[in-house]
Short mmCIF file of C-alpha atoms in Angstrom, two decimals:
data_model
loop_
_atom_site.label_atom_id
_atom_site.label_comp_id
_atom_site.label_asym_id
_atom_site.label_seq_id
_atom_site.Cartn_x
_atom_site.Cartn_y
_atom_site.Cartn_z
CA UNK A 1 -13.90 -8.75 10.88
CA UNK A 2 -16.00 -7.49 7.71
CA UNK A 3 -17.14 -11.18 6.96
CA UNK A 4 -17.81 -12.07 10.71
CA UNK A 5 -21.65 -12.09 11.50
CA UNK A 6 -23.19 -9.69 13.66
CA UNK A 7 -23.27 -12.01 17.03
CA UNK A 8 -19.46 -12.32 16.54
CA UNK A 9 -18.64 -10.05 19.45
CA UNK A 10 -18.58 -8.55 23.08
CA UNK A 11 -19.25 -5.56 25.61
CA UNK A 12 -16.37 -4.26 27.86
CA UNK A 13 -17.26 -3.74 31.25
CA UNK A 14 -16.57 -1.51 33.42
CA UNK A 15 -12.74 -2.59 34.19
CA UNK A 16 -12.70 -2.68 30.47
CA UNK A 17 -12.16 -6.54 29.96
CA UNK A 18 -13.82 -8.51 27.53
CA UNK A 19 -14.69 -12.09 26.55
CA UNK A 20 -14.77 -13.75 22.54
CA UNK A 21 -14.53 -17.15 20.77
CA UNK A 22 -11.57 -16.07 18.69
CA UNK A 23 -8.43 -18.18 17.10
CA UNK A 24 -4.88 -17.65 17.07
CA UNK A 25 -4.71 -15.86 13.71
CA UNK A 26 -7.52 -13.49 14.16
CA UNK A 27 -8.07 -9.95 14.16
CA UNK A 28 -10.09 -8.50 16.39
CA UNK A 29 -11.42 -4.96 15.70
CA UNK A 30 -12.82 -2.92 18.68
CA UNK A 31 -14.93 -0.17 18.28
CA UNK A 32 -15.41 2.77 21.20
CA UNK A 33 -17.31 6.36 21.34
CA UNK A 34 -14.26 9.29 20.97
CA UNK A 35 -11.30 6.78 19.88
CA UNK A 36 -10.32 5.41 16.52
CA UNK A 37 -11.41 2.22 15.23
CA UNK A 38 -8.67 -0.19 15.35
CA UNK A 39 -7.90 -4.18 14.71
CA UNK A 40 -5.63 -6.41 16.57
CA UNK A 41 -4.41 -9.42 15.60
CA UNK A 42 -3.47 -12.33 18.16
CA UNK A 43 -1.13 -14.07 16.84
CA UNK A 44 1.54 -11.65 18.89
CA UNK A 45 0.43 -12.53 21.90
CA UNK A 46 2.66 -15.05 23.86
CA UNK A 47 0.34 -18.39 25.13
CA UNK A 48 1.08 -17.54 28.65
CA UNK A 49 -0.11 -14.14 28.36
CA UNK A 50 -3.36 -11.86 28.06
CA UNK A 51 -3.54 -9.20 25.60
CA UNK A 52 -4.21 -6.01 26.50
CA UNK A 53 -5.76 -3.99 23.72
CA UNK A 54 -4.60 -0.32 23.76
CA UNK A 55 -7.42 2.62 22.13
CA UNK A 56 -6.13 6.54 21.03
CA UNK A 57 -8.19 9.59 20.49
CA UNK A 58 -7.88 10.06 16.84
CA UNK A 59 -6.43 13.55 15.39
CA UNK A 60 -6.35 15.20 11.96
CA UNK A 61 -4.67 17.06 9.69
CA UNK A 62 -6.02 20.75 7.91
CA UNK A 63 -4.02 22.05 5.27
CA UNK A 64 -4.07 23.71 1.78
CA UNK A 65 -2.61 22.15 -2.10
CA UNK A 66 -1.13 24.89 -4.32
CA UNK A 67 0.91 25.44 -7.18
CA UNK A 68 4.68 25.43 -6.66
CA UNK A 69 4.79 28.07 -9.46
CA UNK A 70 2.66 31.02 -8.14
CA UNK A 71 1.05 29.34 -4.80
CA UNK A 72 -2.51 29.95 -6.27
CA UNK A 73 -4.53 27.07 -5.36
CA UNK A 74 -5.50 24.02 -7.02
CA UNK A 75 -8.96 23.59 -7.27
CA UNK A 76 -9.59 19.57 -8.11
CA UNK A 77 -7.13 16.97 -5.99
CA UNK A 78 -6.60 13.96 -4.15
CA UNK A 79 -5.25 13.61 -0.91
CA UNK A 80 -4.04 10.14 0.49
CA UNK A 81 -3.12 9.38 4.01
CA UNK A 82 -0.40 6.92 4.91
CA UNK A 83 0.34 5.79 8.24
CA UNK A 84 4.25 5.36 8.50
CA UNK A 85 4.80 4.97 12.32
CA UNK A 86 1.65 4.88 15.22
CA UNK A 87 2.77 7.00 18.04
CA UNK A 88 2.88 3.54 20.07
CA UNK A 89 5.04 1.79 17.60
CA UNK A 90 8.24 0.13 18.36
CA UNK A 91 9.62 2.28 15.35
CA UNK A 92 8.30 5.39 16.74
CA UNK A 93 11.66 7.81 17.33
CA UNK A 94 11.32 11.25 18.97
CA UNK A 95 12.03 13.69 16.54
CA UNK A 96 14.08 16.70 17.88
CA UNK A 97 10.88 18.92 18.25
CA UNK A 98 9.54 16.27 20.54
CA UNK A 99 11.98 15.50 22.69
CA UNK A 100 11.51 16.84 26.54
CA UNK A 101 12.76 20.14 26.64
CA UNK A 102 13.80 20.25 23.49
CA UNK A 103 16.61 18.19 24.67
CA UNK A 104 18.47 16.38 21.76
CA UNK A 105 21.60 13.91 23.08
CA UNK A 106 23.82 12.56 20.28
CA UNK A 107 26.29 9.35 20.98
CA UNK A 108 29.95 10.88 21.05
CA UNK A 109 32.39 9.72 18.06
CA UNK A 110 35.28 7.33 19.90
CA UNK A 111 37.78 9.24 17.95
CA UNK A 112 36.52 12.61 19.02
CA UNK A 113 39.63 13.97 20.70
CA UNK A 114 38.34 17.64 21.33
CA UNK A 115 37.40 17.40 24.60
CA UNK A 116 40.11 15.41 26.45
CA UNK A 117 41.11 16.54 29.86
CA UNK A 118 37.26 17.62 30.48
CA UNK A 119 35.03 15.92 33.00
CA UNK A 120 32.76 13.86 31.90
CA UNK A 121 29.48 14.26 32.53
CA UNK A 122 26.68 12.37 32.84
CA UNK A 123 23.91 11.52 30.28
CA UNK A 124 20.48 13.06 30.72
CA UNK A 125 18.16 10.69 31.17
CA UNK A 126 16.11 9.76 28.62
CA UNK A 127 12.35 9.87 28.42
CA UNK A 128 10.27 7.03 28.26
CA UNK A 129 8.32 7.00 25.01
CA UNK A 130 4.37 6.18 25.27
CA UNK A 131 4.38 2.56 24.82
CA UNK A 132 7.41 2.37 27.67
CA UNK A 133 5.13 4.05 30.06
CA UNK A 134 2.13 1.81 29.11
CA UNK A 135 4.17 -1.28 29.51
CA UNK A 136 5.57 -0.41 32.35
CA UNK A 137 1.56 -0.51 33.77
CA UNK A 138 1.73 -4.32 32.90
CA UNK A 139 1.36 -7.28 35.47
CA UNK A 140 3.72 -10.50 34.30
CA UNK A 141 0.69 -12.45 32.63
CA UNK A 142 0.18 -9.07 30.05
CA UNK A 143 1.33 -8.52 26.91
CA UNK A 144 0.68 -5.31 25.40
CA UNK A 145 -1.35 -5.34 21.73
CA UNK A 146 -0.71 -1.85 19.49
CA UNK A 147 -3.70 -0.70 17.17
CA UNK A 148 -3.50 -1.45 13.42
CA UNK A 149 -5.54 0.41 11.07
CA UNK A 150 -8.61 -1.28 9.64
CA UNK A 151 -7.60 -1.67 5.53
CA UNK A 152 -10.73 -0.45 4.90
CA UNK A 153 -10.39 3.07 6.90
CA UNK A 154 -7.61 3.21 4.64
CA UNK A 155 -9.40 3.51 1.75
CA UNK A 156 -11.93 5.55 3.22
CA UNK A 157 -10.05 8.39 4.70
CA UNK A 158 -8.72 8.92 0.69
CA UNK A 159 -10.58 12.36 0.08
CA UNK A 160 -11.24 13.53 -3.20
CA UNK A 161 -11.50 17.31 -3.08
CA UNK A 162 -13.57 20.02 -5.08
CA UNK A 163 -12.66 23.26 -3.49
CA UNK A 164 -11.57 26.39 -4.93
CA UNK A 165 -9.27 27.12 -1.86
CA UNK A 166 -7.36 24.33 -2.08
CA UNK A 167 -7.88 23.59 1.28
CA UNK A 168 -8.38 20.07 2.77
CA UNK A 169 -9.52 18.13 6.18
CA UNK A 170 -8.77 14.74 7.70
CA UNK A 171 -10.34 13.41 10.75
CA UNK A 172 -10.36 10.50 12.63
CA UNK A 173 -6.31 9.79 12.26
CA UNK A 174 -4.81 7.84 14.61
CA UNK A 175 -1.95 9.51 16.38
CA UNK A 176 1.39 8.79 14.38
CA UNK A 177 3.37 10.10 11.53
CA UNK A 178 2.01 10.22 8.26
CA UNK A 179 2.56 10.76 4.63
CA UNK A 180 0.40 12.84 2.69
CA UNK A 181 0.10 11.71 -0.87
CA UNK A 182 -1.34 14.71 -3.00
CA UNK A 183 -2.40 14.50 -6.69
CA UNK A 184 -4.06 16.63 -9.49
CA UNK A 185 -4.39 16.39 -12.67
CA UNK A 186 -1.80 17.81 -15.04
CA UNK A 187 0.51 17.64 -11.73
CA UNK A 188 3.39 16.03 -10.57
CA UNK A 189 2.74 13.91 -7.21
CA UNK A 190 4.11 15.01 -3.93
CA UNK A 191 4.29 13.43 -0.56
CA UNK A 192 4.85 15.16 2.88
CA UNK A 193 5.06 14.09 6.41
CA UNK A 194 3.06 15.07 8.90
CA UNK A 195 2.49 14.26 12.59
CA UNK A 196 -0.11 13.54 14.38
CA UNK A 197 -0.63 14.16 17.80
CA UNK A 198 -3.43 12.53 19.83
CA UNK A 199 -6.91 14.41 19.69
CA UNK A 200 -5.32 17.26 18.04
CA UNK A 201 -5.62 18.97 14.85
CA UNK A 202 -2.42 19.42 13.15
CA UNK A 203 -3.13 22.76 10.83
CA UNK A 204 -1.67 24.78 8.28
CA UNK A 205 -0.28 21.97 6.27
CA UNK A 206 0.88 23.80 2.92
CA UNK A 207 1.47 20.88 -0.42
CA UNK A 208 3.12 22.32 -3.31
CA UNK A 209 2.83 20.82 -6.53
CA UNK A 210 4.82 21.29 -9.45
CA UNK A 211 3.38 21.62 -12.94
CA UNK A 212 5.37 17.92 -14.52
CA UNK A 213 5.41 16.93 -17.70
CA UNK A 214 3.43 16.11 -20.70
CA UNK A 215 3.75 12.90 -23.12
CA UNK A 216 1.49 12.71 -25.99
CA UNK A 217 1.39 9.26 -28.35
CA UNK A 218 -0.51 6.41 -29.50
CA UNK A 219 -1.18 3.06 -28.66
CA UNK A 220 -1.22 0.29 -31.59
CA UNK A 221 -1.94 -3.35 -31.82
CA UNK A 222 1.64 -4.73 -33.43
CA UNK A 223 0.45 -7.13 -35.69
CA UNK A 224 -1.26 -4.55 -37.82
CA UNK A 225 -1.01 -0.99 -36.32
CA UNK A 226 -4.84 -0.64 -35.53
CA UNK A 227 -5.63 1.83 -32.94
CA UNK A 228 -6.11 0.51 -29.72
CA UNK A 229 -8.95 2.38 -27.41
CA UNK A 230 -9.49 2.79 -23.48
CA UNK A 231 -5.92 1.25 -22.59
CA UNK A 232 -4.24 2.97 -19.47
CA UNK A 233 -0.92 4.42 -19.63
CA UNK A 234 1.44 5.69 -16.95
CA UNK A 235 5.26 6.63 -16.54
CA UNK A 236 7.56 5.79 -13.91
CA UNK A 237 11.32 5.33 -13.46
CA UNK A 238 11.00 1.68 -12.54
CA UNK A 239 10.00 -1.10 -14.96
CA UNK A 240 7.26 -2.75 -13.59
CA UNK A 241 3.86 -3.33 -15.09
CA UNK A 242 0.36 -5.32 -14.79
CA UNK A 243 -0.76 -5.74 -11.47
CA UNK A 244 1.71 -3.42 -9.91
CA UNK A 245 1.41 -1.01 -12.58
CA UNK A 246 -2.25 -0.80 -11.45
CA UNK A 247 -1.76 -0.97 -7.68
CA UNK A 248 0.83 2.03 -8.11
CA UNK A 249 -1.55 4.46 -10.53
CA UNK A 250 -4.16 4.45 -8.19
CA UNK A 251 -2.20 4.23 -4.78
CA UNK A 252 1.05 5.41 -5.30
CA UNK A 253 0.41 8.63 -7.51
CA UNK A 254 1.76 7.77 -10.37
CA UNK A 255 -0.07 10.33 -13.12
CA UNK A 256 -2.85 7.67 -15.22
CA UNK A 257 -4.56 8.39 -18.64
CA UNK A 258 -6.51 6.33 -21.08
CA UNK A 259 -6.42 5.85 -24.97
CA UNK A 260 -9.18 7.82 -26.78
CA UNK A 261 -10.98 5.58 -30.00
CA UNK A 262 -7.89 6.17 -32.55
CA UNK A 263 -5.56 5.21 -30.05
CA UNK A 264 -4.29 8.71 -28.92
CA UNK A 265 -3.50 10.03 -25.46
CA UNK A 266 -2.37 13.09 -23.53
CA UNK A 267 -0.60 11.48 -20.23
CA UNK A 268 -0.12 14.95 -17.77
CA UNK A 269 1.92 15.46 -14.70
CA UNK A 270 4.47 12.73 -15.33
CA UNK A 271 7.23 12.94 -12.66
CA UNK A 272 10.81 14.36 -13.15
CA UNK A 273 13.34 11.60 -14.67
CA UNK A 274 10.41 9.12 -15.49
CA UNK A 275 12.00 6.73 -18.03
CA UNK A 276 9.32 3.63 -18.65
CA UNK A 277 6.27 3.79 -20.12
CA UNK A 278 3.51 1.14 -19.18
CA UNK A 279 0.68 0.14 -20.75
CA UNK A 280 -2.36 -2.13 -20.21
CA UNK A 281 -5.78 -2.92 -22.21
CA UNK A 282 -8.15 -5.64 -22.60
CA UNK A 283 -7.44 -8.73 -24.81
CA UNK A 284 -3.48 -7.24 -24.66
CA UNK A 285 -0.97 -8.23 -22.34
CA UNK A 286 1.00 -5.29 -20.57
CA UNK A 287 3.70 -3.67 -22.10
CA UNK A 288 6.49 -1.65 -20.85
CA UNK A 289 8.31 0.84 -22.98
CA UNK A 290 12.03 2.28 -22.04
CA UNK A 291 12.38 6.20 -22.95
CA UNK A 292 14.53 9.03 -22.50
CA UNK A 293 14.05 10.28 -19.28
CA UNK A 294 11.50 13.41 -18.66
CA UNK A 295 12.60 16.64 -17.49
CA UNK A 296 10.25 18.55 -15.47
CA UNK A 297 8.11 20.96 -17.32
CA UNK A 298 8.43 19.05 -20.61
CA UNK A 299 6.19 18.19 -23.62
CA UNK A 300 7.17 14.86 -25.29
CA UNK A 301 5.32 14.24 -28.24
CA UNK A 302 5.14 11.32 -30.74
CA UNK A 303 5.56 7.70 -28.28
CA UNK A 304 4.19 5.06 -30.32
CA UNK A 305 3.39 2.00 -27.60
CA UNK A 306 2.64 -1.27 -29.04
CA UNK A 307 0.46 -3.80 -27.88
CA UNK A 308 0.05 -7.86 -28.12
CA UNK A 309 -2.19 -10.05 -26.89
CA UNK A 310 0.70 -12.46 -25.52
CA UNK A 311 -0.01 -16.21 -24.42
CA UNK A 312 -2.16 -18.26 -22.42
CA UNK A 313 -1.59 -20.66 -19.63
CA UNK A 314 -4.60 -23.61 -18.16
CA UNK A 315 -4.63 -26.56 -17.03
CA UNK A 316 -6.29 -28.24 -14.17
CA UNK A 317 -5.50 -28.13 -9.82
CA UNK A 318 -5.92 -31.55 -8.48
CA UNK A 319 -4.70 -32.50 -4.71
CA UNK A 320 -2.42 -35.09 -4.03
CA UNK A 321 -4.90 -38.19 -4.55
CA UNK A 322 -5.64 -36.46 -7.94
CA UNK A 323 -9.13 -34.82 -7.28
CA UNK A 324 -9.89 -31.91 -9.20
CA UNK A 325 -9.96 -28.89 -6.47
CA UNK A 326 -13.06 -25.79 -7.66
CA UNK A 327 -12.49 -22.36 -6.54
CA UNK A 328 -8.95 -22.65 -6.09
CA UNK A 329 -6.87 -19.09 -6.89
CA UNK A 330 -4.36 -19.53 -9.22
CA UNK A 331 -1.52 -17.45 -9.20
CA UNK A 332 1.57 -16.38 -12.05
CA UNK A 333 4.19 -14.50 -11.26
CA UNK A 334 7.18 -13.33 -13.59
CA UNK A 335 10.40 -12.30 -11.95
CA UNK A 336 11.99 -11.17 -14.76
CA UNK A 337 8.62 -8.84 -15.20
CA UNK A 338 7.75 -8.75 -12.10
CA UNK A 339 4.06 -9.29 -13.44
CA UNK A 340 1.17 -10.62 -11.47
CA UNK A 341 -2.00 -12.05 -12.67
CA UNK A 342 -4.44 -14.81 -10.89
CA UNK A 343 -7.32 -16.65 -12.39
CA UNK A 344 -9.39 -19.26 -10.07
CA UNK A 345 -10.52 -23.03 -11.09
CA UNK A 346 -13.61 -23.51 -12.38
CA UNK A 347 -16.34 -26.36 -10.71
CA UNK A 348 -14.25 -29.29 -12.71
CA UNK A 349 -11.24 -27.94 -11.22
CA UNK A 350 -9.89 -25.89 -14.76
CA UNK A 351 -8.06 -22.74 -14.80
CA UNK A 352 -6.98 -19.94 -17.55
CA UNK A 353 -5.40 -17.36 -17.48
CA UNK A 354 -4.73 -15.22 -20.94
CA UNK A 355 -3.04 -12.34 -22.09
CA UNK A 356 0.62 -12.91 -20.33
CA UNK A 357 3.81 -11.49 -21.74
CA UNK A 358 6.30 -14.03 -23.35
CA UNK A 359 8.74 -15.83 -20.18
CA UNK A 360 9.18 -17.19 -17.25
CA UNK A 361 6.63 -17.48 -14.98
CA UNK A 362 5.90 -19.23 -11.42
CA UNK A 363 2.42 -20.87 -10.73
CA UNK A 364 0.86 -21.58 -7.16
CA UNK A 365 -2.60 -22.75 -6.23
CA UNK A 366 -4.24 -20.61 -3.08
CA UNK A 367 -6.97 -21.95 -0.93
CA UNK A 368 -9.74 -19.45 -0.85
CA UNK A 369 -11.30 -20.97 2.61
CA UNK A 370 -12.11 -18.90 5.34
CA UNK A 371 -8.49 -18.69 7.37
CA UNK A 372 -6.89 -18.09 4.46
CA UNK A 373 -8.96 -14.77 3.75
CA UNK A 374 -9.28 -13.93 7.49
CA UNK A 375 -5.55 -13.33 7.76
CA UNK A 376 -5.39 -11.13 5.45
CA UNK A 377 -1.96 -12.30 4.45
CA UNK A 378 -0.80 -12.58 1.17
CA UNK A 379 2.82 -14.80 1.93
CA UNK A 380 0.84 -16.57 4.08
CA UNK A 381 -1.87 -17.61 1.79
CA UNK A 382 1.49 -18.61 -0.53
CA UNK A 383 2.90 -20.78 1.94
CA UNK A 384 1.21 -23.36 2.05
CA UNK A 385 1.77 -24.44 -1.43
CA UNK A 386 4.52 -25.51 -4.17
CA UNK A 387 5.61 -23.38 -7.24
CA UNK A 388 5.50 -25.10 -10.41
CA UNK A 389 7.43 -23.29 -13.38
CA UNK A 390 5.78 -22.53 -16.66
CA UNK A 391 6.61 -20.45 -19.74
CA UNK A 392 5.05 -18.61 -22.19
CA UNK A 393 4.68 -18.11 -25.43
CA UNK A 394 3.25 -15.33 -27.99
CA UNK A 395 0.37 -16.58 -29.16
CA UNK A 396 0.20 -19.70 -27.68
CA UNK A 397 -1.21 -21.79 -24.97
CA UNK A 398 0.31 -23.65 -22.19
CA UNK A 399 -1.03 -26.57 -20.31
CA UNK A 400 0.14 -26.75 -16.36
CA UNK A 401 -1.32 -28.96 -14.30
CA UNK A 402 -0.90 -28.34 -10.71
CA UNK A 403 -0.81 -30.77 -7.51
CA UNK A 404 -1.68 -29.27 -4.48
CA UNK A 405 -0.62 -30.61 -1.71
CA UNK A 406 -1.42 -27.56 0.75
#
């Protein structure tokens, strides 16, 4: 829906039914005074059926980010909200505060002998959960659609706040549970769950976070131990690195610093039992390092991370008849790294892609055309076409050529 022109759409009326030129794979985002801005996508809707698009009142959340020393608050933060199950989902289970009643039923072990001779009685019945009762509303010819969150209302509910309280505010939140990912500097991570009811404020939400460790090091180019500036570090306690290293220090909370000029860094907040080091810079190709693991509260001093510039892989795309394809994504994957990088064809149908760690890689050619980006769907996109194996070497370069038969 961001790249659709402005004519691309309709008006309810006043039943609330609608009319729009749309395919099978599309999203359709509706947009309403007091609800939440959601998208839809079509493809779950059975031939024989209309969809029926379902709107909720958005909520929030209020709450406060302290120290889990002293609870005095933490001035600078980040607060990232994760929606882990709509309120209309088919995963959505009744926790014990919301059942009816405060009714909880539990099945009865078959080898639970402690009540023989008693009369049975009879289950309670249980409560339809929202989406039962909506479906339930349905003629035959309906098929009910559930709002998904637009991806970029993801990124901009992600608050960044400056407030000597501590104290935060979310609005427009679809109703749900969520997961609160909170962040400072010189902090460990924490995430919390949180529910969301629909156009309420959920308040008083209290995030503790703990002080985490400290690493101090350098980063060096191998081949003669020059400094190497402005390359981002992290630790984890998985090894993983390039594109999901940076996907994770942004996203997941995984504590980030960069290299000053002689190479130096300070890396604060680094989680409990964090045992990898990763590093990234331009020219080099990522690097993960295996240490002892962090204890909370810690100061490790004197990691030395060392950097290469690793191989090279190009070659050309060409389709089936052998006609050089332009603005074709290329993408390498490593299993064994579990690395990700992409370059795209140039107008004579050429690729490169530089700075990949030694091994084994995989190599598919994407279509960038308009479906494929309208999905929005990444093992769709990779479908379509065939892997072709490559490997690489320090240092070197490897010519691929790739047919594309998608």
């Amino acid at each position: 829906p961001e790249l659709l022109p402005p004519d691309t759409s309709a008006t309810t009326n006043s039943r609330g039914e609608f009319r729009i030129s749309a395919w099978k794979q599309a999203r359709v985002r509706v947009d309403a005074p007091g609800y939440a801005t959601s998208d839809f996508r079509f493809n779950q809707v059975p031939d024989e059926k209309s969809p029926v698009l379902v709107l909720q009142k958005p909520g929030g959340i209020e709450g406060r980010v302290m120290r889990a020393a002293d609870e005095e608050p933490i001035e600078f933060f980040v607060v990232q909200p994760d929606l882990r199950s709509n309120a209309l989902g088919d995963n959505w289970a009744r926790s014990p505060q919301e059942s009816p009643q405060g009714l909880v039923i539990a099945e009865a072990d078959e080898h639970d002998h402690s009540h023989e001779g008693e009369t049975a009685q009879p289950a309670a019945p249980r409560e339809p959960s929202p989406r039962e009762k909506l479906e339930a509303t349905l003629g035959d010819d309906e098929h009910l659609l559930i709002p998904n969150t637009p991806n970029l209302d993801e990124l901009k509910r992600i608050r960044y706040a400056d407030d000597p309280n501590g104290e935060f505010k979310l609005v427009g939140l679809p109703p749900g549970r969520w997961s609160l990912q909170v962040r400072a500097d010189g902090f460990e991570s924490e995430r919390q769950s949180v529910t969301v009811q629909e156009g309420k404020m959920t308040e008083e939400v209290e995030v503790r976070l703990g002080q985490g460790a400290i690493i101090r090091g350098v980063v060096v180019d191998k081949r003669d131990g020059s400094p190497v500036e402005a390359a981002m570090i992290s630790a984890s306690r998985s090894q993983e690195g390039g594109f999901t290293l940076l996907a994770q220090g942004f996203f997941e909370g995984q504590a980030v610093t960069v290299s000053k000029p002689d190479g130096s860094f300070e890396l604060r907040g680094a989680d409990d039992g964090a045992t990898w080091m990763h590093v990234m810079a331009e020219g080099y190709a990522s690097a993960n390092v295996q240490i002892d693991a962090i204890e909370d509260g810690e100061v490790r001093e004197n990691i030395e991370l060392e950097l290469l510039p690793g191989g090279s892989i190009t070659g050309t795309v060409t389709d089936r008849h052998g006609a050089f394809l332009a603005r074709r994504m290329v993408v390498a994957f490593s299993p064994g790294s579990q690395d990700f990088h992409q370059g795209a064809t140039d107008e004579a149908g050429v690729y490169r892609i530089d700075n990949l760690r030694p091994g084994n890689y995989l190599l598919i050619s994407v279509s960038l055309d308009d479906e494929s980006l309208f999905t929005g769907d990444f093992m769709s996109m990779l479908s379509g076409g065939r892997f072709v194996p490559a490997t690489v070497v320090e240092g070197e370069v490897t010519t691929v050529d790739i047919v594309d038969t998608s």
